[in-house]
Coordinates of C-alpha atoms in Angstrom, one line a residue:
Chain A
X669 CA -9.7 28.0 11.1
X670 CA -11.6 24.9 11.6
X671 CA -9.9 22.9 9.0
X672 CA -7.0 24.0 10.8
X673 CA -8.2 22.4 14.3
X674 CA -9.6 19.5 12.5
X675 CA -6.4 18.8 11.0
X676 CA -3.8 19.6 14.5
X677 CA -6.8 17.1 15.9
X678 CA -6.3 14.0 13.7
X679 CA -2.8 14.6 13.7
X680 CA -1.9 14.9 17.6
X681 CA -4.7 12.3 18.2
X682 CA -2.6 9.6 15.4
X683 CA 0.4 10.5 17.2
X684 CA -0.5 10.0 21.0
X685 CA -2.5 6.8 20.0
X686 CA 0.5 5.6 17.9
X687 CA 3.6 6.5 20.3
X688 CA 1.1 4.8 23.4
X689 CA 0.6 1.6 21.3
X690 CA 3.8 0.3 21.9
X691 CA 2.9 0.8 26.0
X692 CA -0.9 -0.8 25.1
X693 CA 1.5 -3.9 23.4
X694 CA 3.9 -4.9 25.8
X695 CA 1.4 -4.6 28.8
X696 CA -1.0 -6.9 27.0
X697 CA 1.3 -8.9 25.2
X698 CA 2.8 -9.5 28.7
X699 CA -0.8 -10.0 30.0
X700 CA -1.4 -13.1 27.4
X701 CA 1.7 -14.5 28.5
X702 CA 1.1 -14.2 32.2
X703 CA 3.7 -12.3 33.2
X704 CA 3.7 -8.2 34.1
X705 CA 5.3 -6.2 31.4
X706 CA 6.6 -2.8 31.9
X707 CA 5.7 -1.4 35.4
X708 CA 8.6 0.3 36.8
X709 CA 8.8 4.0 34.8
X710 CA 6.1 6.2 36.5
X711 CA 2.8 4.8 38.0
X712 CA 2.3 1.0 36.4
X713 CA 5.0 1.9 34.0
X714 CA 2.9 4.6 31.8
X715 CA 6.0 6.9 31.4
X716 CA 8.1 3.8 29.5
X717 CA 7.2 5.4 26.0
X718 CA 8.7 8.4 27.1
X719 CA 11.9 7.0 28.8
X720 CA 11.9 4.8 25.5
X721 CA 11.3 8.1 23.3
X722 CA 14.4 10.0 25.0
X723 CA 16.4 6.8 24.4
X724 CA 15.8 6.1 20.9
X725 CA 16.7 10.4 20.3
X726 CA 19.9 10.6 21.5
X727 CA 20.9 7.4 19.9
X728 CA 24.1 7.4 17.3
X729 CA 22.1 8.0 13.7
X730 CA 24.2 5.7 12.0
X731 CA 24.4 5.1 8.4
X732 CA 26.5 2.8 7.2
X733 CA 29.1 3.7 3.8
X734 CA 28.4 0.6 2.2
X735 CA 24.4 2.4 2.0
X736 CA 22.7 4.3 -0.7
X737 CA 22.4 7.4 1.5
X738 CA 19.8 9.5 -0.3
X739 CA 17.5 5.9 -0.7
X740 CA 18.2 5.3 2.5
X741 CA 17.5 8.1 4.7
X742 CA 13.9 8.6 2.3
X743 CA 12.9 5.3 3.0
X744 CA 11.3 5.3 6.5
X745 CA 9.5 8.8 5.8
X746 CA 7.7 7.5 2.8
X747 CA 6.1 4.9 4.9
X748 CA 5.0 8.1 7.9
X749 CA 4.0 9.8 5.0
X750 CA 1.6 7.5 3.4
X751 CA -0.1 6.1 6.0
X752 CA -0.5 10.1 7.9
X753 CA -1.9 11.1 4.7
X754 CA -4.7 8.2 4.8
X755 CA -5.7 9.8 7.8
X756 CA -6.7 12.4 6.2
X757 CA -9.9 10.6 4.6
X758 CA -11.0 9.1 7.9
X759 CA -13.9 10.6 9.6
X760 CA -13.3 10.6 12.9
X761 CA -17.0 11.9 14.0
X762 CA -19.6 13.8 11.5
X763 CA -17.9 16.4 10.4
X764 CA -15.0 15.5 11.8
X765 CA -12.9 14.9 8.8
X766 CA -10.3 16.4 6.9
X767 CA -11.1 15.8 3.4
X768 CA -14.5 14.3 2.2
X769 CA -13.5 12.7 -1.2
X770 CA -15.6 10.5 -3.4
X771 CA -12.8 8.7 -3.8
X772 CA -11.7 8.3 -0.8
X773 CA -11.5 4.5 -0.2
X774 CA -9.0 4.3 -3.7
X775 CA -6.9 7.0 -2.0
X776 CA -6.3 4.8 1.1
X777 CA -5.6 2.1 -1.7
X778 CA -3.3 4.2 -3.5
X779 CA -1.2 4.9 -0.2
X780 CA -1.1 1.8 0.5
X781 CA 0.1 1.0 -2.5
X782 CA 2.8 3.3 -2.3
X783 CA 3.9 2.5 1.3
X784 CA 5.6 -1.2 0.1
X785 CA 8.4 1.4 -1.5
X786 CA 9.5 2.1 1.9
X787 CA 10.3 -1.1 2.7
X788 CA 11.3 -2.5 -0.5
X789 CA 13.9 0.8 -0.5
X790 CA 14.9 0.5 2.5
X791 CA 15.8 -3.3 2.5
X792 CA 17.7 -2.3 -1.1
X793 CA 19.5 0.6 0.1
X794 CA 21.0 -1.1 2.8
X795 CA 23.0 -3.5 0.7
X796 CA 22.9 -6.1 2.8
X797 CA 21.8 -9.5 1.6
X798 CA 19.2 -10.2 4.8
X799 CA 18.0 -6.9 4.2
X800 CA 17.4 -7.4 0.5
X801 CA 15.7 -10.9 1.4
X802 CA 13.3 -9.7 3.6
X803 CA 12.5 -6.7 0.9
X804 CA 12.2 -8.8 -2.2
X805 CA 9.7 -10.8 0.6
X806 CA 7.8 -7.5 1.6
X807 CA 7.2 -6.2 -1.8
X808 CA 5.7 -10.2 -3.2
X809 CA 3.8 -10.6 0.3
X810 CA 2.2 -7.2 -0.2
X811 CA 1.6 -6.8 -3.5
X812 CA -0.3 -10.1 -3.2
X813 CA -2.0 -8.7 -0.5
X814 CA -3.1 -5.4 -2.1
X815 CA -5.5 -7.3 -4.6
X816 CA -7.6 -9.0 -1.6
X817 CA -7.5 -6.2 0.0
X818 CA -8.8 -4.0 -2.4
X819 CA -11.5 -7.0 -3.8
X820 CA -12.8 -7.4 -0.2
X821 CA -13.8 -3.9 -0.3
X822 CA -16.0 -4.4 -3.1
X823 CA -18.6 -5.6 -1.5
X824 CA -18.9 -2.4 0.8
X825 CA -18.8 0.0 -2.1
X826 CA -21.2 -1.8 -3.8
X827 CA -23.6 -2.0 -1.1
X828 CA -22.8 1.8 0.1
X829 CA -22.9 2.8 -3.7
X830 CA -20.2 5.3 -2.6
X831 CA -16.0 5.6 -2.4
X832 CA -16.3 8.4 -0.1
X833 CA -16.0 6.9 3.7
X834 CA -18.4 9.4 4.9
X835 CA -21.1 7.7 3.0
X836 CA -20.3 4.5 3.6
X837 CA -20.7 5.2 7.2
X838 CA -23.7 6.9 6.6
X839 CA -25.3 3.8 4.7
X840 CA -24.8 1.7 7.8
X841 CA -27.5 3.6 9.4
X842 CA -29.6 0.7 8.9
X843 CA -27.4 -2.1 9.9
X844 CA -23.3 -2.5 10.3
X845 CA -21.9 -4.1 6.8
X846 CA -20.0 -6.7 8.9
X847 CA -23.7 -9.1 9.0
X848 CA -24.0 -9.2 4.9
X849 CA -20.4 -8.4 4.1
X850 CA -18.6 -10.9 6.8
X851 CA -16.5 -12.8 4.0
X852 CA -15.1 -9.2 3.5
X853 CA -14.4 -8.2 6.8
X854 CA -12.6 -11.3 7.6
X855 CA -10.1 -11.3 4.3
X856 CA -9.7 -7.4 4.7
X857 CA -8.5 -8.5 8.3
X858 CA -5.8 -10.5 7.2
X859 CA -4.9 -8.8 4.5
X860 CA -4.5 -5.4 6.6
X861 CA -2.2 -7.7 8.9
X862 CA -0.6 -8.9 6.1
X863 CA -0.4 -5.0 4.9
X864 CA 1.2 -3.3 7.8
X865 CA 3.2 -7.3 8.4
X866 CA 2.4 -7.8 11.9
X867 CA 3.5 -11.3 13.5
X868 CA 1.6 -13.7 12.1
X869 CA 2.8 -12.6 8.8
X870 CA 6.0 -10.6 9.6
X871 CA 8.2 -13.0 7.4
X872 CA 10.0 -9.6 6.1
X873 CA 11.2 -8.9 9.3
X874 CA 11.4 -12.7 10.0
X875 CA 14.1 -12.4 12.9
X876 CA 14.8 -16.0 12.9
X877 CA 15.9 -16.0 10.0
X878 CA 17.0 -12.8 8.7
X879 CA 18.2 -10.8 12.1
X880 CA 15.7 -7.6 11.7
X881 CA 14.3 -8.1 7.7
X882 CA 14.4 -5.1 6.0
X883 CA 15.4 -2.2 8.9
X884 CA 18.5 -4.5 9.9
X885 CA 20.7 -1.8 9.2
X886 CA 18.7 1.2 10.8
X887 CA 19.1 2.2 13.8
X888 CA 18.2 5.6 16.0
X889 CA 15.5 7.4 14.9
X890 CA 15.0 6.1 11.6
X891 CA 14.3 3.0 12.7
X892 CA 12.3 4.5 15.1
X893 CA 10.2 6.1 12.5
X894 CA 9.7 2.0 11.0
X895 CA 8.8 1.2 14.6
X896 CA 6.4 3.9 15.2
X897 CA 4.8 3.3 11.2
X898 CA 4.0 -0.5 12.2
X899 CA 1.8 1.3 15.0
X900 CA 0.7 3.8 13.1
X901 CA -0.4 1.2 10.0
X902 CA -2.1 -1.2 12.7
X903 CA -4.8 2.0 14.3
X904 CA -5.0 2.8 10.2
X905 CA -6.3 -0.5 9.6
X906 CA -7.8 -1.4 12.8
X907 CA -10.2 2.2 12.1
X908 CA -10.7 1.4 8.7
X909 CA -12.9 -1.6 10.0
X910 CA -14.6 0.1 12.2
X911 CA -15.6 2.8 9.5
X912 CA -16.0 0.3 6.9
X913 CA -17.6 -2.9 8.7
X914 CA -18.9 -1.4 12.1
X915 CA -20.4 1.8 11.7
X916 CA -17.9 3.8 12.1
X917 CA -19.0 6.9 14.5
X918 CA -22.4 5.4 14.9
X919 CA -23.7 4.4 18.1
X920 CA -26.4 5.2 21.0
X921 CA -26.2 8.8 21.6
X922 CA -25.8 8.6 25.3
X923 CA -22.2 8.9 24.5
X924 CA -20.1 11.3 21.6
X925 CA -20.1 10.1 18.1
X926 CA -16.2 9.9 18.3
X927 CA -15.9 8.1 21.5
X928 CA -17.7 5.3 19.7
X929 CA -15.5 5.9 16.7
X930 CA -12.3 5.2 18.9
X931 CA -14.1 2.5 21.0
X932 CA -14.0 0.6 18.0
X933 CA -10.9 1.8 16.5
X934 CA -9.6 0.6 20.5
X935 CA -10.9 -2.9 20.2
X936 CA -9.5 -4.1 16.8
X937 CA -5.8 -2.6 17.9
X938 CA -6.5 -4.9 21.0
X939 CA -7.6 -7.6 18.4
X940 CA -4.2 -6.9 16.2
X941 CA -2.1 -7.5 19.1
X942 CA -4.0 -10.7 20.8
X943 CA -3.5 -12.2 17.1
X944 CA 0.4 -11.5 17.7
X945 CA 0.2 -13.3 21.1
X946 CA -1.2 -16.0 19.7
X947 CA -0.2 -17.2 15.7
X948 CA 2.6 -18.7 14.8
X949 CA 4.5 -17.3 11.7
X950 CA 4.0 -19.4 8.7
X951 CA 6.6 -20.1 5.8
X952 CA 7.3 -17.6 3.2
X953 CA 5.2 -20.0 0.4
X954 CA 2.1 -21.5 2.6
X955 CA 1.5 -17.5 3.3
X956 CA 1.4 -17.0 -0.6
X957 CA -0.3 -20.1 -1.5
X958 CA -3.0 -18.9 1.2
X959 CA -3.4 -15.7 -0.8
X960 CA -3.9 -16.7 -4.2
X961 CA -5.5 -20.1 -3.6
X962 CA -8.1 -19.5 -0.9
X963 CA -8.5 -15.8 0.0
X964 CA -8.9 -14.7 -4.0
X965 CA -11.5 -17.5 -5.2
X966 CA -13.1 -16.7 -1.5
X967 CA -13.0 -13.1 -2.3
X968 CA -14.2 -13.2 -6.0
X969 CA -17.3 -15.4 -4.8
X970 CA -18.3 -13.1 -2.3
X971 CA -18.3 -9.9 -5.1
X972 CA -20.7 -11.9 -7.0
X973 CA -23.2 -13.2 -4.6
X974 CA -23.1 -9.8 -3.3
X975 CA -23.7 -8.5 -6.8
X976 CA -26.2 -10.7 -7.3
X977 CA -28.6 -10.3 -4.2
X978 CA -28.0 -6.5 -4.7
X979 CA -29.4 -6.8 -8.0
X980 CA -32.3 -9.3 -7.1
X981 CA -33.5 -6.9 -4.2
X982 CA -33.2 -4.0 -7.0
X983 CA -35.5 -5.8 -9.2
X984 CA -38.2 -6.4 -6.9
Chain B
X1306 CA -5.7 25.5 -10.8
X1307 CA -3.7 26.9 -13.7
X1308 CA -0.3 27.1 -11.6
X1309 CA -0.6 23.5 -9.6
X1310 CA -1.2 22.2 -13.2
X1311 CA 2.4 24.0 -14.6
X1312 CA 3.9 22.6 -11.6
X1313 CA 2.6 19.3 -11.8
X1314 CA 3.6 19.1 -15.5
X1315 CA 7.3 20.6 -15.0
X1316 CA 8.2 18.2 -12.5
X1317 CA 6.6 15.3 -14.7
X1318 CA 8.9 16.7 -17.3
X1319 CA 11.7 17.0 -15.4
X1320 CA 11.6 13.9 -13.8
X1321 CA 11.1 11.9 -16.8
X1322 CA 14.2 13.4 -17.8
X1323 CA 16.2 12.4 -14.9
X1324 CA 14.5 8.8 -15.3
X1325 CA 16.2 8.7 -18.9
X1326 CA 19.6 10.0 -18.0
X1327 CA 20.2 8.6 -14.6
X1328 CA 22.7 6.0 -14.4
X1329 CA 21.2 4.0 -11.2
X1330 CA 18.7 1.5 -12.4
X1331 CA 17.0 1.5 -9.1
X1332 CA 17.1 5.9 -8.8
X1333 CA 15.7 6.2 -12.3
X1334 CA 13.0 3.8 -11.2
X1335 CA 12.3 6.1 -8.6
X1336 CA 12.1 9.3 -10.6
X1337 CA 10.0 7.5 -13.2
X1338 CA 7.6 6.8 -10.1
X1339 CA 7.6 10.3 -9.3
X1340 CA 6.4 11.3 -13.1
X1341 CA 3.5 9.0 -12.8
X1342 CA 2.7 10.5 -9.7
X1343 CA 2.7 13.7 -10.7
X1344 CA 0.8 12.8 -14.2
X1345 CA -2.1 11.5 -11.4
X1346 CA -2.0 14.9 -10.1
X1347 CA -2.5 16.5 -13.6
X1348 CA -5.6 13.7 -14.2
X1349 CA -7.3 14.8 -10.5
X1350 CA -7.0 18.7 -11.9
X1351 CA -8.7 17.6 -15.3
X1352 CA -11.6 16.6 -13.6
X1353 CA -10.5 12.7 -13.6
X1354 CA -10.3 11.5 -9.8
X1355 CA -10.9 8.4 -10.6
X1356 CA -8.3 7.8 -13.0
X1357 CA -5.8 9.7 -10.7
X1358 CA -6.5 7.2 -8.2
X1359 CA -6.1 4.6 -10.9
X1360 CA -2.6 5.6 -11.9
X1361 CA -1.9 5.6 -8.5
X1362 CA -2.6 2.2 -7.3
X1363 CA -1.8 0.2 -10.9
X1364 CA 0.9 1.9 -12.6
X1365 CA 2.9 4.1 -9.0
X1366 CA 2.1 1.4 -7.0
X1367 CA 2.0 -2.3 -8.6
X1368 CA 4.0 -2.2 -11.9
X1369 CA 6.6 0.0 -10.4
X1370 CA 7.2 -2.4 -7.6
X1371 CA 7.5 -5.9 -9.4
X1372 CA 9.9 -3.5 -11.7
X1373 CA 12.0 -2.5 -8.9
X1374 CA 11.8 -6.3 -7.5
X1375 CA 12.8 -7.1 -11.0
X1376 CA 16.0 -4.9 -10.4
X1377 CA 16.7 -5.9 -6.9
X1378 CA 16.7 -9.9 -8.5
X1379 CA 18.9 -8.9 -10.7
X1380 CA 21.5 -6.8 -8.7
X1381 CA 21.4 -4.0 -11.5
X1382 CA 23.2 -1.9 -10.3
X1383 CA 26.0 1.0 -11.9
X1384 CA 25.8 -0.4 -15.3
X1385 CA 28.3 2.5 -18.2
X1386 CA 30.2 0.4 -19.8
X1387 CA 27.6 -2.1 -21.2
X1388 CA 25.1 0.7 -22.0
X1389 CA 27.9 2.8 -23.4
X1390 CA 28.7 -0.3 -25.9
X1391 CA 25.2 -0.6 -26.7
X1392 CA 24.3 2.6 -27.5
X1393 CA 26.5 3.3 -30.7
X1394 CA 25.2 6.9 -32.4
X1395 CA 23.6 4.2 -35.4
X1396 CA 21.3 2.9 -32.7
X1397 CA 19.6 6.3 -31.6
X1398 CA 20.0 8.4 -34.4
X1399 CA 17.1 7.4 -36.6
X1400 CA 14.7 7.5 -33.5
X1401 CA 15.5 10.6 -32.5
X1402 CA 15.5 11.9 -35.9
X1403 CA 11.7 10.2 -35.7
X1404 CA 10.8 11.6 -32.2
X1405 CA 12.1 15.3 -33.7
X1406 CA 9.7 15.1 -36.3
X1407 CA 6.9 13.9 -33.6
X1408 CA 8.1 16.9 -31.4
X1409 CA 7.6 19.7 -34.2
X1410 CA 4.1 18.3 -35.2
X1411 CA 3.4 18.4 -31.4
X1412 CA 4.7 21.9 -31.2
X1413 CA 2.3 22.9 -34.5
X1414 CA -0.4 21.5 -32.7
X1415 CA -0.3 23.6 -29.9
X1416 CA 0.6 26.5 -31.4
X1417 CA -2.3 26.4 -34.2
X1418 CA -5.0 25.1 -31.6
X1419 CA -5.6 27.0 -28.6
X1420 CA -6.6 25.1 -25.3
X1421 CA -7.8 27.7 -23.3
X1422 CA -9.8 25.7 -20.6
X1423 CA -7.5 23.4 -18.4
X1424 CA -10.3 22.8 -16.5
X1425 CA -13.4 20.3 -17.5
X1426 CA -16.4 18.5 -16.0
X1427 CA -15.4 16.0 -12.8
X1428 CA -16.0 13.1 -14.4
X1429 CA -16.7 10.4 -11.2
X1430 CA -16.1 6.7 -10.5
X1431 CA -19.9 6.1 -11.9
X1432 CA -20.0 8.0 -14.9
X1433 CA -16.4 5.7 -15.6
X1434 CA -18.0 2.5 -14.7
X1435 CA -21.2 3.6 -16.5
X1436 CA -18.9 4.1 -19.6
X1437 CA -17.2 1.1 -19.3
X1438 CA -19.5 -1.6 -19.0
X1439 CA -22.3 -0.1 -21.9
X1440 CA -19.9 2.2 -24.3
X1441 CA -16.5 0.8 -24.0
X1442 CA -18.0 -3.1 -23.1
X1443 CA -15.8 -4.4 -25.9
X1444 CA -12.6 -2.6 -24.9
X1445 CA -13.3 -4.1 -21.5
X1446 CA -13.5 -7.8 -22.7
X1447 CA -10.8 -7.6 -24.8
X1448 CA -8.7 -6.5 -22.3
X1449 CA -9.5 -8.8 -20.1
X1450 CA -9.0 -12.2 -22.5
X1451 CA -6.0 -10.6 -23.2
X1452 CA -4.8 -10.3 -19.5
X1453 CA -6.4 -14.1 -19.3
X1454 CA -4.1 -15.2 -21.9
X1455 CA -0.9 -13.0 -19.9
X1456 CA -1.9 -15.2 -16.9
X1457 CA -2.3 -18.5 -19.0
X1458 CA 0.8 -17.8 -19.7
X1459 CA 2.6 -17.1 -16.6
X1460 CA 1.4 -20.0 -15.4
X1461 CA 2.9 -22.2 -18.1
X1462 CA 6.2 -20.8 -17.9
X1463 CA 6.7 -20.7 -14.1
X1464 CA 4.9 -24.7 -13.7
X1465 CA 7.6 -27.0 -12.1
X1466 CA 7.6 -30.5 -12.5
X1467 CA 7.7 -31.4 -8.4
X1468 CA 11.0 -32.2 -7.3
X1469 CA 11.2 -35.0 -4.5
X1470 CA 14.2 -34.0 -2.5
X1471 CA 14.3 -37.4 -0.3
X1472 CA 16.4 -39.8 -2.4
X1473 CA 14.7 -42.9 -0.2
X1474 CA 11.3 -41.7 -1.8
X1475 CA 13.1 -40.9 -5.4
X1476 CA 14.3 -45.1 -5.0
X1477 CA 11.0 -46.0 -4.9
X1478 CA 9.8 -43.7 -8.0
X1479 CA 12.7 -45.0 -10.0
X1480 CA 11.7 -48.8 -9.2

């Protein structure tokens, strides 16, 4: 019965936190750019998402003959799917967690992994050329991503001796991981931009240039399901750090373990969007010679200094 | 355990089948992703998480994808006539004659030696990196030079001489 709760929990929580995201962006994006936002649905605007929600329901679900239907219509819940079922090895609190696996940090990997098909499918079974532009670009952008973000984790496993996020946590008793393991948290940053291909590095969706990127030719729900997945992939990410780099539920006890959990989880989604007010997009081959040129040899140091004081404070 | 582990394995099998016979580059891709995924399921009920996970990220989630971006380069798409010219019955009858003979041994094998555990000891990420880096420390090297030389490699096929597109610039090369 508890699993039960546990799991209704993370889900409804994911949900709210995802659907009132696109509130939190535009009232804060509008903040950065001095102007007001949304503030005419309901008391300063808070009913929008669901005026918004209603809209994008009753809209046509169109999908066009020139598609690959079965391709196309998979497409956007493979990406829902992977990143709700990343969730699931998140602990939200102490016990507050659906499944405790020892491998849990290469299961996030693994999703992640598999969440590029969504876009890469959904760009292809659109048959339309921007479409297939921005997907050939989604699936080179994040496969390059993928190994930083993967390497940059390195550190933390080896420090927490553990794959299980539970542990890690736990190891961070003494001090967060983001002091020793800074190099990390900064290239696991932009790579989980680059991951869930927010602005700074949304050159799939590049609307300059190719009108939408990859969900050009989606439109009602399914594209809502793409929209609400960018939300969804930017609280994965953005409570990954906190688990991973900042202690994750830990905190002074004056206040729940999983208030603190989501005060962090809160600030980075803030971070996420301030970065989107802010950066300019680069081009499609400074944002690849970025990756494999200064991120990897960055990344591949910090694994073996890390390896080696870990082993020189062994030895002594 | 027993049952997940039959359905795992039928819908490996059947989806490998569908990857052989489907027509659609791109859909058989797709159903060849599905085997592997359901192979990682078989390796997580064996008592291997670690190299579930591993099939999952390398094979499901890296080689598939530059495959399918293979693919998408290409425009591969409907493809009968070309495959029906290429494969005349003198191309696939000795192999299959070959995998027959594979098949029956396999079929022996099972029948003559009987499995009755399908489940062993979980084998976790340390005991594998354990493993790897005493044990199987050559394996590991040799693996690696050999992805060196794959990279090597790359490298020298895809290097372009730099192309000046400015012809006032390409003037003053050329003087």
């Amino acid at each position: 019965m508890k699993f039960v709760f546990i799991i209704a929990g993370v889900l409804i929580s994911v949900l709210t936190i995802a659907a009132g995201l696109i509130y939190v962006e535009r009232r804060l994006l509008a903040l950065f750019q001095d102007r007001l936002g949304p503030n005419r649905v309901g008391p300063f605007g808070l009913l929008q998402v669901i005026a918004d929600m209603i809209k994008i329901f009753f809209k046509e679900d169109w999908i066009p003959p020139f598609a690959d239907k079965a391709v196309f219509v998979m497409a956007p819940g493979i990406l829902i799917a992977t990143i709700l079922l990343t969730f699931a090895v998140i602990p939200f609190a102490d016990n507050f967690i659906v499944l405790d696996s020892n491998i849990g940090l290469l299961f996030f990997l693994g999703n992640s992994s598999l969440g590029v098909y969504s876009i890469v499918l959904g760009g292809w079974a659109s048959n339309n050329k921007y479409s297939l532009l921005g997907s050939i670009r989604a699936s080179a952008q994040m496969l390059t991503y993928e190994v930083f973000m993967g390497l940059s984790l390195v550190g933390v496993i080896m420090m927490a001796d553990s794959f299980s996020l539970r542990d890690i946590v736990e190891a961070q008793r003494g001090g967060w991981f983001v002091i020793p393991q800074f190099v990390g948290f900064v290239i696991f940053f932009i790579a989980g931009i680059a991951e869930t291909h927010r602005t700074p590095f949304d050159i799939p969706e590049a609307d300059g240039e190719l009108v939408a990127g990859y969900h050009s030719e989606y439109s009602g729900m399914k594209f809502g399901m793409f929209f609400v997945g960018e939300y969804m992939g930017v609280t994965l990410i953005s409570a990954l750090i906190a688990t991973l780099f900042f202690g994750g539920w830990l905190g002074p006890s004056f206040l729940p373990p999983a208030f603190w959990f989501f005060l962090k989880t809160a600030f980075f989604i803030c971070m996420f969007i301030l970065i989107r007010a802010s950066l300019p997009r680069p081009r499609y081959d400074q944002l690849m010679e970025l990756g494999w040129k200064v991120l990897l040899p960055l990344v591949l140091l910090n694994i073996l200094i890390t390896g080696g004081v870990l082993i020189y404070t062994h030895s002594l | 355990m027993n049952t997940i582990f039959y359905i795992a394995g039928g819908v490996a099998i059947i989806s490998s089948l569908l990857a052989i016979t489907n027509r659609n580059a791109i859909h058989a891709l797709l159903y060849l992703i599905l085997s592997l995924l359901s192979i990682s399921v078989i390796f997580y009920i064996l008592g291997a998480p670690f190299s579930a996970a591993l099939e999952v990220i390398v094979y499901a989630g890296a080689i598939m994808v530059l495959f399918i971006f293979v693919v998408m380069m290409l425009n591969i798409g409907l493809e009968e006539e070309q495959e029906n010219k290429w494969l005349t019955p003198r191309m696939w009858i000795v192999p299959s004659i070959l995998a027959l003979a594979l098949l029956i041994i396999f079929i022996y094998v099972l029948k003559e030696f009987q499995f009755e555990k399908t489940t062993a000891d979980i084998i976790g990420p340390k005991q594998v990196g354990i493993k790897m880096f005493t044990k199987y420390l050559l394996a590991v090297e040799i693996s690696a030079i050999l992805l060196l030389a794959g990279i090597i490699g790359g490298y020298h096929l895809g290097k372009q001489k730099k192309k000046v597109l400015h012809r006032f610039i390409d003037n003053i090369r050329k003087i």
